[in-house]
CSV table of C-alpha atoms in Angstrom, one decimal:
chain,number,residue,atom,x,y,z
A,1,MET,CA,16.7,-12.5,13.9
A,2,SER,CA,18.3,-12.1,10.5
A,3,GLY,CA,19.0,-8.6,9.3
A,4,SER,CA,20.8,-7.6,12.6
A,5,LEU,CA,24.0,-5.5,12.4
A,6,ALA,CA,27.2,-6.2,14.3
A,7,GLY,CA,28.3,-3.2,16.2
A,8,GLN,CA,31.8,-2.0,17.0
A,9,ALA,CA,33.3,-5.4,18.1
A,10,ALA,CA,34.3,-8.5,16.3
A,11,LEU,CA,32.0,-11.5,17.2
A,12,ARG,CA,32.6,-15.2,17.3
A,13,LEU,CA,29.5,-17.0,16.4
A,14,ARG,CA,28.3,-20.6,16.5
A,15,ALA,CA,25.3,-21.4,14.3
A,16,ASP,CA,22.8,-23.6,16.1
A,17,ARG,CA,20.0,-23.4,13.5
A,18,VAL,CA,19.9,-23.7,9.7
A,19,ALA,CA,19.0,-20.9,7.3
A,20,ALA,CA,15.5,-22.3,7.0
A,21,ASP,CA,14.8,-21.3,10.6
A,22,SER,CA,15.7,-17.6,10.0
A,23,GLN,CA,13.2,-14.8,10.4
A,24,TYR,CA,13.7,-13.9,6.7
A,25,GLN,CA,12.9,-17.4,5.5
A,26,ARG,CA,9.8,-17.5,7.7
A,27,ILE,CA,8.7,-14.3,5.9
A,28,ILE,CA,9.3,-15.9,2.5
A,29,ASP,CA,7.3,-19.0,3.6
A,30,LEU,CA,4.5,-16.8,4.8
A,31,VAL,CA,4.3,-15.1,1.4
A,32,ALA,CA,4.2,-18.4,-0.4
A,33,THR,CA,1.5,-19.8,2.0
A,34,ALA,CA,-0.6,-16.6,1.7
A,35,ARG,CA,-0.5,-16.8,-2.1
A,36,GLU,CA,-1.6,-20.4,-2.1
A,37,GLU,CA,-4.5,-19.7,0.2
A,38,LYS,CA,-5.7,-16.6,-1.5
A,39,ALA,CA,-9.1,-17.1,-3.1
A,40,PRO,CA,-9.1,-16.9,-6.9
A,41,VAL,CA,-10.9,-13.9,-8.4
A,42,VAL,CA,-14.0,-14.6,-10.5
A,43,ARG,CA,-13.6,-12.2,-13.4
A,44,ILE,CA,-16.6,-10.2,-14.6
A,45,ALA,CA,-16.5,-11.8,-18.1
A,46,ASP,CA,-16.7,-15.3,-16.5
A,47,ARG,CA,-19.9,-14.3,-14.6
A,48,PHE,CA,-21.6,-13.2,-17.8
A,49,ALA,CA,-20.3,-16.1,-20.0
A,50,LEU,CA,-22.4,-19.0,-18.8
A,51,PRO,CA,-25.9,-17.5,-18.7
A,52,PHE,CA,-25.3,-15.8,-22.0
A,53,THR,CA,-24.2,-19.1,-23.7
A,54,VAL,CA,-27.1,-21.1,-22.2
A,55,PHE,CA,-29.6,-18.4,-23.4
A,56,ALA,CA,-28.1,-18.3,-26.9
A,57,VAL,CA,-28.2,-22.0,-27.4
A,58,LEU,CA,-31.7,-22.4,-26.0
A,59,LEU,CA,-33.1,-19.5,-28.1
A,60,ALA,CA,-31.5,-21.0,-31.3
A,61,ALA,CA,-32.9,-24.4,-30.5
A,62,VAL,CA,-36.4,-23.1,-29.8
A,63,ALA,CA,-36.3,-21.0,-33.0
A,64,ALA,CA,-35.2,-24.0,-35.1
A,65,PHE,CA,-37.8,-26.3,-33.5
A,66,ILE,CA,-40.7,-23.9,-34.1
A,67,ALA,CA,-39.6,-23.2,-37.7
A,68,GLN,CA,-38.8,-26.8,-38.3
A,69,ASP,CA,-35.7,-25.6,-40.0
A,70,ALA,CA,-32.2,-26.5,-38.9
A,71,THR,CA,-30.8,-23.4,-40.7
A,72,ARG,CA,-32.6,-21.2,-38.3
A,73,PHE,CA,-30.4,-22.6,-35.5
A,74,ALA,CA,-27.3,-21.3,-37.3
A,75,GLU,CA,-28.9,-18.0,-38.2
A,76,VAL,CA,-29.6,-17.3,-34.5
A,77,LEU,CA,-26.4,-18.6,-33.1
A,78,VAL,CA,-24.1,-16.7,-35.5
A,79,LEU,CA,-25.3,-13.5,-33.9
A,80,ALA,CA,-24.4,-14.8,-30.4
A,81,THR,CA,-21.1,-12.9,-30.5
A,82,PRO,CA,-18.8,-13.6,-27.5
A,83,CYS,CA,-16.5,-10.6,-28.3
A,84,PRO,CA,-17.9,-8.3,-25.7
A,85,LEU,CA,-16.8,-10.8,-23.2
A,86,ILE,CA,-13.5,-12.0,-24.7
A,87,ILE,CA,-12.3,-8.7,-26.3
A,88,ALA,CA,-14.3,-5.7,-25.0
A,89,ALA,CA,-13.8,-6.4,-21.3
A,90,PRO,CA,-10.1,-7.0,-21.6
A,91,VAL,CA,-9.7,-3.9,-23.7
A,92,ALA,CA,-11.4,-1.9,-20.9
A,93,PHE,CA,-9.1,-3.3,-18.3
A,94,LEU,CA,-6.0,-2.8,-20.4
A,95,GLY,CA,-7.1,0.8,-20.7
A,96,GLY,CA,-7.6,1.0,-17.0
A,97,LEU,CA,-4.2,-0.5,-16.3
A,98,SER,CA,-2.6,2.1,-18.6
A,99,ARG,CA,-4.5,4.9,-17.0
A,100,ALA,CA,-3.4,3.8,-13.5
A,101,SER,CA,0.2,3.6,-14.5
A,102,GLU,CA,0.0,7.2,-15.8
A,103,ARG,CA,-1.2,8.2,-12.3
A,104,GLY,CA,1.9,6.6,-10.7
A,105,MET,CA,0.6,3.1,-9.8
A,106,VAL,CA,1.4,-0.2,-11.5
A,107,VAL,CA,-1.4,-2.7,-11.1
A,108,LYS,CA,-0.6,-6.3,-11.8
A,109,GLY,CA,-3.5,-7.4,-13.9
A,110,GLY,CA,-7.2,-6.8,-14.6
A,111,GLY,CA,-8.3,-9.1,-11.7
A,112,VAL,CA,-6.5,-6.8,-9.3
A,113,LEU,CA,-8.2,-3.8,-10.8
A,114,GLU,CA,-11.6,-5.4,-10.3
A,115,GLN,CA,-10.8,-6.1,-6.7
A,116,LEU,CA,-9.5,-2.6,-6.2
A,117,ALA,CA,-12.7,-1.2,-7.5
A,118,THR,CA,-14.8,-2.9,-4.9
A,119,VAL,CA,-12.5,-2.6,-1.8
A,120,ARG,CA,-14.5,-2.3,1.5
A,121,SER,CA,-11.8,-2.6,4.2
A,122,ALA,CA,-8.3,-1.2,4.3
A,123,ALA,CA,-5.3,-1.7,6.6
A,124,PHE,CA,-2.1,0.3,6.7
A,125,ASP,CA,1.4,-0.1,8.0
A,126,LYS,CA,2.6,2.9,9.9
A,127,THR,CA,6.3,3.8,9.5
A,128,GLY,CA,7.1,4.7,5.9
A,129,THR,CA,3.5,4.3,4.8
A,130,LEU,CA,1.2,6.6,6.9
A,131,THR,CA,4.2,8.4,8.1
A,132,SER,CA,7.2,9.7,6.2
A,133,GLY,CA,9.7,7.3,7.8
A,134,ARG,CA,12.0,10.3,8.5
A,135,PRO,CA,11.8,11.4,12.1
A,136,GLN,CA,12.1,15.2,12.5
A,137,LEU,CA,13.2,17.3,15.5
A,138,GLU,CA,10.2,18.8,17.3
A,139,ARG,CA,12.0,20.6,20.2
A,140,ILE,CA,15.1,20.6,22.4
A,141,ASP,CA,15.0,20.6,26.2
A,142,THR,CA,18.3,21.7,27.8
A,143,CYS,CA,19.8,21.8,31.4
A,144,ASN,CA,23.0,22.5,33.3
A,145,GLY,CA,23.7,25.7,31.4
A,146,TRP,CA,23.8,24.3,27.9
A,147,GLN,CA,22.1,26.2,25.0
A,148,GLU,CA,19.9,24.5,22.4
A,149,ASP,CA,22.2,25.1,19.4
A,150,GLN,CA,25.2,23.8,21.4
A,151,VAL,CA,23.5,20.6,22.3
A,152,LEU,CA,22.2,20.1,18.8
A,153,ALA,CA,25.6,20.8,17.2
A,154,LEU,CA,27.4,18.3,19.4
A,155,ALA,CA,24.6,15.7,19.1
A,156,ALA,CA,24.7,16.0,15.3
A,157,ALA,CA,28.4,15.6,15.2
A,158,ALA,CA,28.2,12.4,17.3
A,159,GLU,CA,25.3,11.1,15.1
A,160,ARG,CA,27.0,11.7,11.8
A,161,GLY,CA,28.5,8.2,11.6
A,162,SER,CA,25.3,6.5,12.8
A,163,THR,CA,22.9,4.4,10.7
A,164,HIS,CA,20.0,4.9,13.1
A,165,ALA,CA,16.7,6.4,11.8
A,166,LEU,CA,17.0,9.3,14.3
A,167,ALA,CA,20.5,10.3,13.2
A,168,GLU,CA,19.3,11.7,9.9
A,169,GLY,CA,16.6,13.8,11.6
A,170,ILE,CA,19.1,15.3,14.1
A,171,MET,CA,21.6,16.2,11.3
A,172,GLN,CA,18.8,17.6,9.2
A,173,ALA,CA,17.6,19.8,12.1
A,174,ALA,CA,21.1,21.2,12.5
A,175,ALA,CA,21.3,22.0,8.8
A,176,THR,CA,17.8,23.6,8.9
A,177,ARG,CA,18.7,25.8,11.9
A,178,GLY,CA,22.1,26.8,10.3
A,179,VAL,CA,24.0,25.3,13.2
A,180,THR,CA,27.7,24.5,12.4
A,181,VAL,CA,28.4,20.9,13.1
A,182,PRO,CA,32.0,20.1,14.2
A,183,THR,CA,33.9,17.0,13.3
A,184,ALA,CA,33.7,14.0,15.7
A,185,THR,CA,36.5,11.5,16.4
A,186,ASP,CA,36.7,8.2,18.2
A,187,PHE,CA,33.1,7.5,17.1
A,188,GLU,CA,31.5,4.4,18.6
A,189,GLU,CA,27.9,3.1,18.1
A,190,ILE,CA,26.6,0.9,20.9
A,191,ALA,CA,23.8,-1.3,19.4
A,192,THR,CA,20.3,-0.6,20.8
A,193,ASN,CA,21.7,2.1,23.1
A,194,GLY,CA,23.2,5.1,21.2
A,195,VAL,CA,26.4,6.6,20.1
A,196,ALA,CA,29.5,8.0,21.8
A,197,ALA,CA,32.1,10.3,20.2
A,198,GLU,CA,34.8,12.8,21.0
A,199,VAL,CA,33.8,16.2,19.5
A,200,GLY,CA,36.6,18.7,19.9
A,201,ARG,CA,37.4,18.8,23.6
A,202,HIS,CA,34.0,17.3,24.6
A,203,GLN,CA,33.0,13.7,25.2
A,204,VAL,CA,29.5,13.3,23.8
A,205,ARG,CA,26.9,10.6,24.2
A,206,VAL,CA,23.5,10.5,22.5
A,207,GLY,CA,20.9,7.7,23.0
A,208,LYS,CA,18.6,6.0,25.4
A,209,LEU,CA,18.0,7.4,28.9
A,210,SER,CA,19.6,4.3,30.5
A,211,PHE,CA,22.7,4.8,28.2
A,212,ILE,CA,23.1,8.4,29.5
A,213,GLN,CA,22.5,7.4,33.1
A,214,GLN,CA,25.6,5.2,33.0
A,215,ILE,CA,27.7,8.3,33.1
A,216,SER,CA,25.2,10.8,34.5
A,217,PRO,CA,23.0,9.1,37.1
A,218,GLY,CA,21.1,12.3,37.7
A,219,ALA,CA,19.5,12.2,34.2
A,220,ARG,CA,15.7,12.0,34.3
A,221,ALA,CA,13.1,11.0,31.7
A,222,ALA,CA,11.7,14.0,29.7
A,223,GLU,CA,8.0,14.6,29.4
A,224,ALA,CA,7.3,13.4,25.8
A,225,LEU,CA,4.2,14.2,23.9
A,226,SER,CA,2.2,11.4,22.4
A,227,GLY,CA,4.1,9.9,19.4
A,228,GLU,CA,7.4,11.5,20.2
A,229,THR,CA,10.7,9.6,20.5
A,230,VAL,CA,13.3,11.1,22.8
A,231,ALA,CA,17.1,11.0,22.3
A,232,TYR,CA,19.1,12.0,25.5
A,233,VAL,CA,22.4,13.9,25.4
A,234,ALA,CA,25.3,13.9,27.8
A,235,ILE,CA,28.3,16.1,27.4
A,236,ASP,CA,31.5,15.5,29.4
A,237,GLY,CA,29.7,13.1,31.7
A,238,GLN,CA,26.9,15.6,32.5
A,239,PHE,CA,23.3,15.4,31.4
A,240,ALA,CA,22.9,18.2,28.8
A,241,GLY,CA,19.3,17.8,27.5
A,242,SER,CA,17.0,15.8,25.3
A,243,LEU,CA,16.0,15.9,21.6
A,244,HIS,CA,12.3,15.3,21.0
A,245,MET,CA,11.8,13.6,17.6
A,246,ALA,CA,8.6,12.7,15.8
A,247,ASP,CA,7.9,10.8,12.6
A,248,GLN,CA,5.6,13.1,10.7
A,249,VAL,CA,2.3,11.9,9.3
A,250,ARG,CA,2.3,12.1,5.5
A,251,PRO,CA,0.6,15.4,4.4
A,252,GLU,CA,-1.8,13.5,2.2
A,253,ALA,CA,-2.6,10.7,4.6
A,254,SER,CA,-5.4,12.4,6.5
A,255,ALA,CA,-7.1,13.4,3.2
A,256,LEU,CA,-6.8,9.9,1.9
A,257,ILE,CA,-8.4,8.4,5.0
A,258,ARG,CA,-11.3,10.9,4.7
A,259,TRP,CA,-11.6,10.1,1.0
A,260,LEU,CA,-11.7,6.3,1.6
A,261,ARG,CA,-14.5,6.8,4.1
A,262,ASN,CA,-16.5,8.9,1.7
A,263,GLN,CA,-16.0,6.2,-0.9
A,264,GLY,CA,-17.6,3.5,1.2
A,265,VAL,CA,-14.5,1.9,2.7
A,266,GLY,CA,-16.0,1.4,6.2
A,267,LYS,CA,-13.3,-0.5,8.0
A,268,LEU,CA,-9.8,1.2,8.4
A,269,ALA,CA,-7.0,-0.2,10.6
A,270,ILE,CA,-3.3,0.2,11.4
A,271,LEU,CA,-1.2,-2.9,11.5
A,272,THR,CA,2.3,-2.1,12.7
A,273,GLY,CA,5.3,-3.5,14.5
A,274,ASP,CA,5.9,-0.2,16.3
A,275,ALA,CA,5.0,0.5,19.9
A,276,GLU,CA,1.4,1.1,20.7
A,277,PRO,CA,1.6,4.7,22.0
A,278,THR,CA,3.3,5.9,18.8
A,279,ALA,CA,0.8,4.0,16.6
A,280,THR,CA,-2.1,5.2,18.6
A,281,ALA,CA,-0.9,8.8,18.3
A,282,VAL,CA,-0.8,8.5,14.5
A,283,ALA,CA,-4.3,6.8,14.4
A,284,GLU,CA,-5.8,9.7,16.5
A,285,LYS,CA,-4.4,12.2,14.0
A,286,LEU,CA,-5.9,10.4,11.1
A,287,GLY,CA,-9.2,9.4,12.6
A,288,ILE,CA,-8.5,5.6,12.5
A,289,ASN,CA,-10.2,3.7,15.3
A,290,GLU,CA,-8.6,0.3,15.0
A,291,VAL,CA,-4.9,-0.1,15.9
A,292,HIS,CA,-2.8,-3.2,16.3
A,293,ALA,CA,0.8,-2.6,17.4
A,294,GLY,CA,3.9,-4.6,18.2
A,295,LEU,CA,3.1,-7.1,15.4
A,296,LEU,CA,5.3,-9.7,13.8
A,297,PRO,CA,4.7,-10.6,10.1
A,298,LYS,CA,2.5,-13.6,10.9
A,299,ASP,CA,0.4,-11.5,13.3
A,300,LYS,CA,-0.3,-9.1,10.4
A,301,VAL,CA,-1.4,-11.9,8.2
A,302,GLU,CA,-3.8,-13.3,10.8
A,303,LEU,CA,-5.3,-9.8,11.5
A,304,ALA,CA,-5.6,-9.0,7.8
A,305,GLY,CA,-7.4,-12.3,7.2
A,306,ASN,CA,-10.0,-11.4,9.9
A,307,LEU,CA,-10.6,-7.9,8.5
A,308,ALA,CA,-14.0,-7.5,7.0
A,309,PRO,CA,-16.0,-6.8,4.9
A,310,HIS,CA,-14.2,-8.0,1.8
A,311,PRO,CA,-12.5,-7.2,-0.5
A,312,THR,CA,-9.7,-6.0,1.8
A,313,MET,CA,-6.7,-3.8,0.9
A,314,MET,CA,-3.3,-3.7,2.7
A,315,VAL,CA,-0.8,-0.9,2.1
A,316,GLY,CA,2.8,-1.3,3.3
A,317,ASP,CA,6.4,-0.8,2.3
A,318,GLY,CA,8.8,-3.0,4.4
A,319,ILE,CA,10.0,-6.6,4.1
A,320,ASN,CA,7.9,-7.4,7.2
A,321,ASP,CA,4.8,-6.4,5.2
A,322,ALA,CA,5.5,-8.8,2.3
A,323,PRO,CA,3.4,-11.7,3.7
A,324,VAL,CA,0.3,-9.6,4.5
A,325,LEU,CA,0.5,-7.9,1.1
A,326,ALA,CA,0.4,-11.3,-0.5
A,327,ALA,CA,-2.5,-12.5,1.8
A,328,ALA,CA,-4.7,-9.4,1.4
A,329,ASP,CA,-7.3,-9.4,-1.4
A,330,VAL,CA,-5.4,-6.4,-2.7
A,331,GLY,CA,-1.8,-5.8,-1.5
A,332,ILE,CA,-0.3,-2.4,-2.3
A,333,ALA,CA,3.4,-1.6,-1.8
A,334,LEU,CA,5.0,1.8,-1.8
A,335,GLY,CA,7.7,1.2,-4.4
A,336,VAL,CA,9.9,4.3,-4.0
A,337,ARG,CA,11.0,3.6,-0.5
A,338,GLY,CA,9.7,0.1,-0.1
A,339,THR,CA,11.7,-3.2,-0.3
A,340,THR,CA,11.9,-5.4,-3.4
A,341,ALA,CA,10.3,-8.2,-1.4
A,342,ALA,CA,7.2,-6.1,-0.6
A,343,GLY,CA,6.9,-5.0,-4.3
A,344,GLU,CA,7.1,-8.6,-5.5
A,345,ALA,CA,4.5,-9.8,-3.1
A,346,ALA,CA,2.1,-7.0,-3.7
A,347,ASP,CA,-0.7,-6.9,-6.3
A,348,ALA,CA,0.1,-3.2,-7.1
A,349,VAL,CA,3.0,-0.9,-6.6
A,350,ILE,CA,2.9,2.9,-6.0
A,351,LEU,CA,5.8,4.5,-7.9
A,352,LYS,CA,5.7,7.8,-6.1
A,353,ASP,CA,6.7,8.7,-2.6
A,354,SER,CA,3.0,9.5,-1.9
A,355,LEU,CA,-0.3,7.9,-1.0
A,356,ALA,CA,-2.2,10.1,-3.5
A,357,PRO,CA,-1.9,7.6,-6.4
A,358,LEU,CA,-3.9,5.1,-4.3
A,359,ALA,CA,-7.0,7.2,-4.4
A,360,GLU,CA,-6.5,7.9,-8.1
A,361,ALA,CA,-6.0,4.2,-8.9
A,362,ILE,CA,-9.2,3.3,-7.0
A,363,GLU,CA,-11.1,5.9,-9.0
A,364,VAL,CA,-9.6,4.6,-12.2
A,365,ALA,CA,-10.5,1.0,-11.2
A,366,ARG,CA,-14.1,1.9,-10.5
A,367,HIS,CA,-14.4,3.8,-13.8
A,368,THR,CA,-12.8,0.8,-15.6
A,369,LEU,CA,-15.2,-1.7,-14.0
A,370,ARG,CA,-18.2,0.4,-14.9
A,371,THR,CA,-17.0,0.8,-18.5
A,372,ALA,CA,-16.3,-3.0,-18.8
A,373,LYS,CA,-19.8,-3.8,-17.5
A,374,THR,CA,-21.4,-1.3,-19.8
A,375,ALA,CA,-19.5,-2.5,-22.8
A,376,ILE,CA,-20.5,-6.1,-22.0
A,377,ILE,CA,-24.2,-5.1,-21.6
A,378,ILE,CA,-24.2,-3.1,-24.8
A,379,GLY,CA,-22.7,-6.0,-26.7
A,380,ILE,CA,-25.0,-8.6,-25.2
A,381,ALA,CA,-28.1,-6.4,-25.6
A,382,LEU,CA,-27.4,-5.7,-29.3
A,383,SER,CA,-26.6,-9.4,-29.8
A,384,VAL,CA,-29.8,-10.6,-28.0
A,385,GLY,CA,-31.9,-8.1,-29.9
A,386,LEU,CA,-30.5,-9.3,-33.3
A,387,MET,CA,-30.9,-13.0,-32.2
A,388,LEU,CA,-34.6,-12.4,-31.5
A,389,VAL,CA,-35.0,-10.8,-35.0
A,390,ALA,CA,-33.1,-13.8,-36.5
A,391,ALA,CA,-35.3,-16.2,-34.6
A,392,PHE,CA,-38.2,-15.1,-36.8
A,393,GLY,CA,-36.2,-15.6,-40.0
A,394,TYR,CA,-35.5,-12.0,-40.9
A,395,ILE,CA,-31.7,-12.1,-40.8
A,396,PRO,CA,-29.9,-14.6,-43.1
A,397,ALA,CA,-26.7,-16.3,-41.7
A,398,VAL,CA,-24.4,-14.2,-44.0
A,399,ALA,CA,-26.0,-10.9,-42.9
A,400,GLY,CA,-25.9,-12.1,-39.3
A,401,ALA,CA,-22.1,-12.7,-39.6
A,402,LEU,CA,-21.6,-9.1,-40.8
A,403,LEU,CA,-23.9,-7.6,-38.1
A,404,GLN,CA,-22.0,-9.6,-35.5
A,405,GLU,CA,-18.9,-7.6,-36.4
A,406,VAL,CA,-20.8,-4.3,-36.0
A,407,VAL,CA,-21.9,-5.4,-32.5
A,408,ASP,CA,-18.2,-6.3,-31.7
A,409,LEU,CA,-17.0,-3.0,-32.9
A,410,ALA,CA,-19.6,-1.0,-30.9
A,411,ALA,CA,-18.7,-2.9,-27.7
A,412,ILE,CA,-14.9,-2.4,-28.2
A,413,LEU,CA,-15.2,1.3,-29.0
A,414,TYR,CA,-17.2,1.8,-25.8
A,415,ALA,CA,-14.6,-0.2,-23.8
A,416,LEU,CA,-11.9,2.3,-25.0
A,417,ARG,CA,-13.5,4.9,-22.7
A,418,ALA,CA,-11.5,3.4,-19.9
A,419,LEU,CA,-8.5,5.3,-21.2
A,420,GLN,CA,-10.3,8.5,-20.2
A,421,ALA,CA,-10.9,7.5,-16.6
A,422,PRO,CA,-11.4,10.4,-14.2
A,423,VAL,CA,-8.7,11.3,-11.7
A,424,ALA,CA,-9.8,11.5,-8.1
A,425,ASN,CA,-8.6,14.2,-5.8
A,426,LEU,CA,-8.3,13.6,-2.1
A,427,GLU,CA,-11.3,15.8,-1.3
A,428,GLY,CA,-13.7,13.3,-2.6
A,429,SER,CA,-14.5,14.7,-6.0
A,430,ALA,CA,-13.3,13.6,-9.4
A,431,GLN,CA,-12.0,15.6,-12.3
A,432,ARG,CA,-11.1,14.8,-15.9
């Protein structure tokens, strides 16, 4: 697959497929296909436009026929103002978009805001989305006379040159505990296995159990709790212990899941490429019942397509999430740590390293949709009322044109209330 890194050795390669066959290109193709197949959103103004237009023309025609006066047709129709539909509704959604951006989430258009306001199902990627994406040290098990701080110091020294996700957590744990980390030499990273280095007078290995067993056959698997990843350590050819790491669930994730349930989002799922035991452990902590693990990008797209009821929302951050973000009714990317591909494919981007803006944006979207509907209803109600008066000949065409502007102004002023959308907290209440 593309995106792989060569390790310590030089490689001689023979290309047997073209770039179009790469995993990255398949992801790009999936994004394009998902966008083409995505159903267009029927905007709220469009739903009101046809019945209002038909009613206005029929009323004007009936009034003119009864009065036997063609002028009556114009007197009625001049009050059939479309501005609540073509101006007031967009004003409301522009206000909602502005309010959402203030709360840390960029929403790409009013249609997305409408969909977000009515979301009924939600799916989440795990690593970097529901979890922090930064594995932390939970505990250290030692043996053969080694102390915890000794094992941690030597392991951190060996991991200092590594790009693996666990390396940062090990070094951070050493810094947190105040452990002095010596300098490593002759560092070597063995892809998919671990690292080896000379640290002072010690030969240190950190990595998978099978990697450690190559020099210490007596090493045995540690008892890991659900959701833990274990890094094994050998010092001078002898098994020294194990480091138990866990990717912590985001502190706001549990509250967000509860909030979504309270807001009527009945279906919640995790779609992840990670192993099932780790994904299941996270789901249990958050109270999510549906888990799909070990997925490729195309698998996520298929599962998201089957998620119901609609509209569906998908939240992710990695390049593998780009196709499903494009396919979902509303795709949301974590922009701070997410990839450019995910941000471009998504319908909305969270600009903070937190899931809290998602709840706030949904509350803003719902307030905006209510405001837009009310502005439209106010404008149409005033217009219909005045048209009925004009149908009896009480409002001349010139006066009707002036009154039309009053109706427009009233609808637009109400639409501006979207700028004062309430901000949701993750306990289910809303505040100004």
